[in-house]
Amino acid sequence: MVGVPESHTGWTFLTNHARVLAAIAENQSARIRDIAAHCRLTERAVQKIIADLEQDGYLSHTREGRGNTYRIEPTRRLRHPTEADLGLTVASLLSLLFQDEARRGDPVSRQAPAAVQPEAS
């Protein structure tokens, strides 16, 4: 069993909610254990964050076998009034995060994952 991740002190630019959402965008069928390790959070913290995101309509999941497959709602506006008033969405946030990965030459993240792209109407 993986131990509790090393804690971080001080402030950061991204919230844990944004980190978890980005990890799910990279792998919609990721296990909570893997998301926790990737984000350096406890599994319990990730479970709480996923529950928050689902409760507010940013994320949903379907059970597939013993695991979950998550679906991000890319057109949901960001919560803070400053970003919401500008019309910024989950897709725009995740695109910025993955765009940076592409610039660094990460072959896994050359473009935003399909989970980030709004569905065609």
Coordinates of N, CA and C in Angstrom, one line a residue, residues 26-71:
E26 N -6.5 13.6 -18.1 CA -5.5 12.8 -18.7 C -5.8 11.4 -18.8
N27 N -6.6 10.9 -17.8 CA -7.0 9.4 -17.8 C -8.4 9.3 -17.2
Q28 N -9.4 9.2 -18.0 CA -10.8 9.2 -17.5 C -11.1 7.9 -16.7
S29 N -10.3 6.9 -16.7 CA -10.5 5.7 -16.0 C -9.5 5.5 -14.9
A30 N -8.8 6.5 -14.5 CA -7.8 6.4 -13.5 C -8.4 6.0 -12.1
R31 N -7.7 5.2 -11.4 CA -8.1 4.9 -10.1 C -7.8 6.0 -9.1
I32 N -8.6 6.1 -8.0 CA -8.4 7.1 -7.0 C -7.0 7.0 -6.5
R33 N -6.5 5.8 -6.3 CA -5.2 5.6 -5.8 C -4.1 6.3 -6.7
D34 N -4.3 6.1 -8.0 CA -3.4 6.7 -9.0 C -3.5 8.2 -9.0
I35 N -4.7 8.7 -9.0 CA -4.9 10.2 -9.0 C -4.3 10.8 -7.7
A36 N -4.5 10.1 -6.6 CA -3.9 10.6 -5.3 C -2.3 10.7 -5.4
A37 N -1.7 9.6 -6.0 CA -0.3 9.6 -6.1 C 0.2 10.7 -7.1
H38 N -0.5 10.8 -8.2 CA -0.1 11.9 -9.2 C -0.2 13.3 -8.6
C39 N -1.3 13.5 -7.8 CA -1.5 14.9 -7.3 C -0.8 15.1 -5.9
R40 N -0.2 14.0 -5.4 CA 0.4 14.1 -4.0 C -0.6 14.4 -3.0
L41 N -1.7 13.7 -3.0 CA -2.8 13.9 -2.0 C -3.1 12.5 -1.5
T42 N -3.9 12.5 -0.4 CA -4.3 11.2 0.2 C -5.5 10.8 -0.7
E43 N -5.8 9.5 -0.6 CA -7.0 9.0 -1.3 C -8.3 9.6 -0.8
R44 N -8.3 9.8 0.5 CA -9.5 10.4 1.1 C -9.7 11.8 0.6
A45 N -8.6 12.6 0.4 CA -8.8 13.9 -0.1 C -9.3 13.9 -1.5
V46 N -8.8 13.0 -2.3 CA -9.2 12.8 -3.7 C -10.7 12.4 -3.8
Q47 N -11.1 11.5 -2.9 CA -12.5 11.1 -2.9 C -13.4 12.3 -2.6
K48 N -13.0 13.2 -1.7 CA -13.8 14.4 -1.3 C -13.8 15.4 -2.4
I49 N -12.7 15.6 -3.1 CA -12.6 16.5 -4.2 C -13.5 16.0 -5.4
I50 N -13.5 14.7 -5.7 CA -14.3 14.1 -6.7 C -15.8 14.3 -6.3
A51 N -16.1 14.1 -5.1 CA -17.5 14.3 -4.6 C -17.9 15.8 -4.8
D52 N -17.0 16.7 -4.5 CA -17.3 18.2 -4.7 C -17.6 18.5 -6.1
L53 N -16.7 18.0 -7.0 CA -16.8 18.2 -8.5 C -18.1 17.6 -9.0
E54 N -18.5 16.4 -8.6 CA -19.7 15.8 -9.0 C -20.9 16.6 -8.5
Q55 N -20.9 17.0 -7.3 CA -22.0 17.7 -6.7 C -22.3 19.0 -7.4
D56 N -21.3 19.7 -7.9 CA -21.5 20.9 -8.6 C -21.5 20.8 -10.1
G57 N -21.6 19.6 -10.6 CA -21.8 19.3 -12.0 C -20.6 19.4 -12.9
Y58 N -19.4 19.4 -12.4 CA -18.2 19.5 -13.2 C -17.7 18.2 -13.6
L59 N -18.2 17.1 -13.0 CA -17.7 15.8 -13.3 C -18.9 14.8 -13.0
S60 N -18.9 13.7 -13.7 CA -19.8 12.6 -13.4 C -19.0 11.3 -13.7
H61 N -19.5 10.2 -13.2 CA -18.9 9.0 -13.4 C -19.9 7.8 -13.7
T62 N -19.4 6.8 -14.4 CA -20.1 5.6 -14.6 C -19.3 4.5 -14.1
R63 N -19.9 3.5 -13.5 CA -19.2 2.3 -13.0 C -19.0 1.4 -14.2
E64 N -17.8 0.9 -14.3 CA -17.4 0.0 -15.4 C -16.6 -1.1 -14.7
G65 N -17.3 -2.3 -14.5 CA -16.6 -3.4 -13.8 C -16.3 -3.0 -12.4
R66 N -15.0 -3.1 -12.0 CA -14.6 -2.7 -10.7 C -14.2 -1.3 -10.6
G67 N -14.1 -0.6 -11.7 CA -13.6 0.8 -11.7 C -14.7 1.8 -12.1
N68 N -14.3 3.1 -12.2 CA -15.1 4.2 -12.7 C -14.5 4.8 -13.9
T69 N -15.4 5.3 -14.8 CA -14.9 6.1 -15.9 C -15.6 7.5 -15.6
Y70 N -14.7 8.5 -15.6 CA -15.2 9.8 -15.3 C -15.5 10.6 -16.6
R71 N -16.4 11.5 -16.5 CA -16.7 12.4 -17.7 C -16.7 13.8 -17.1

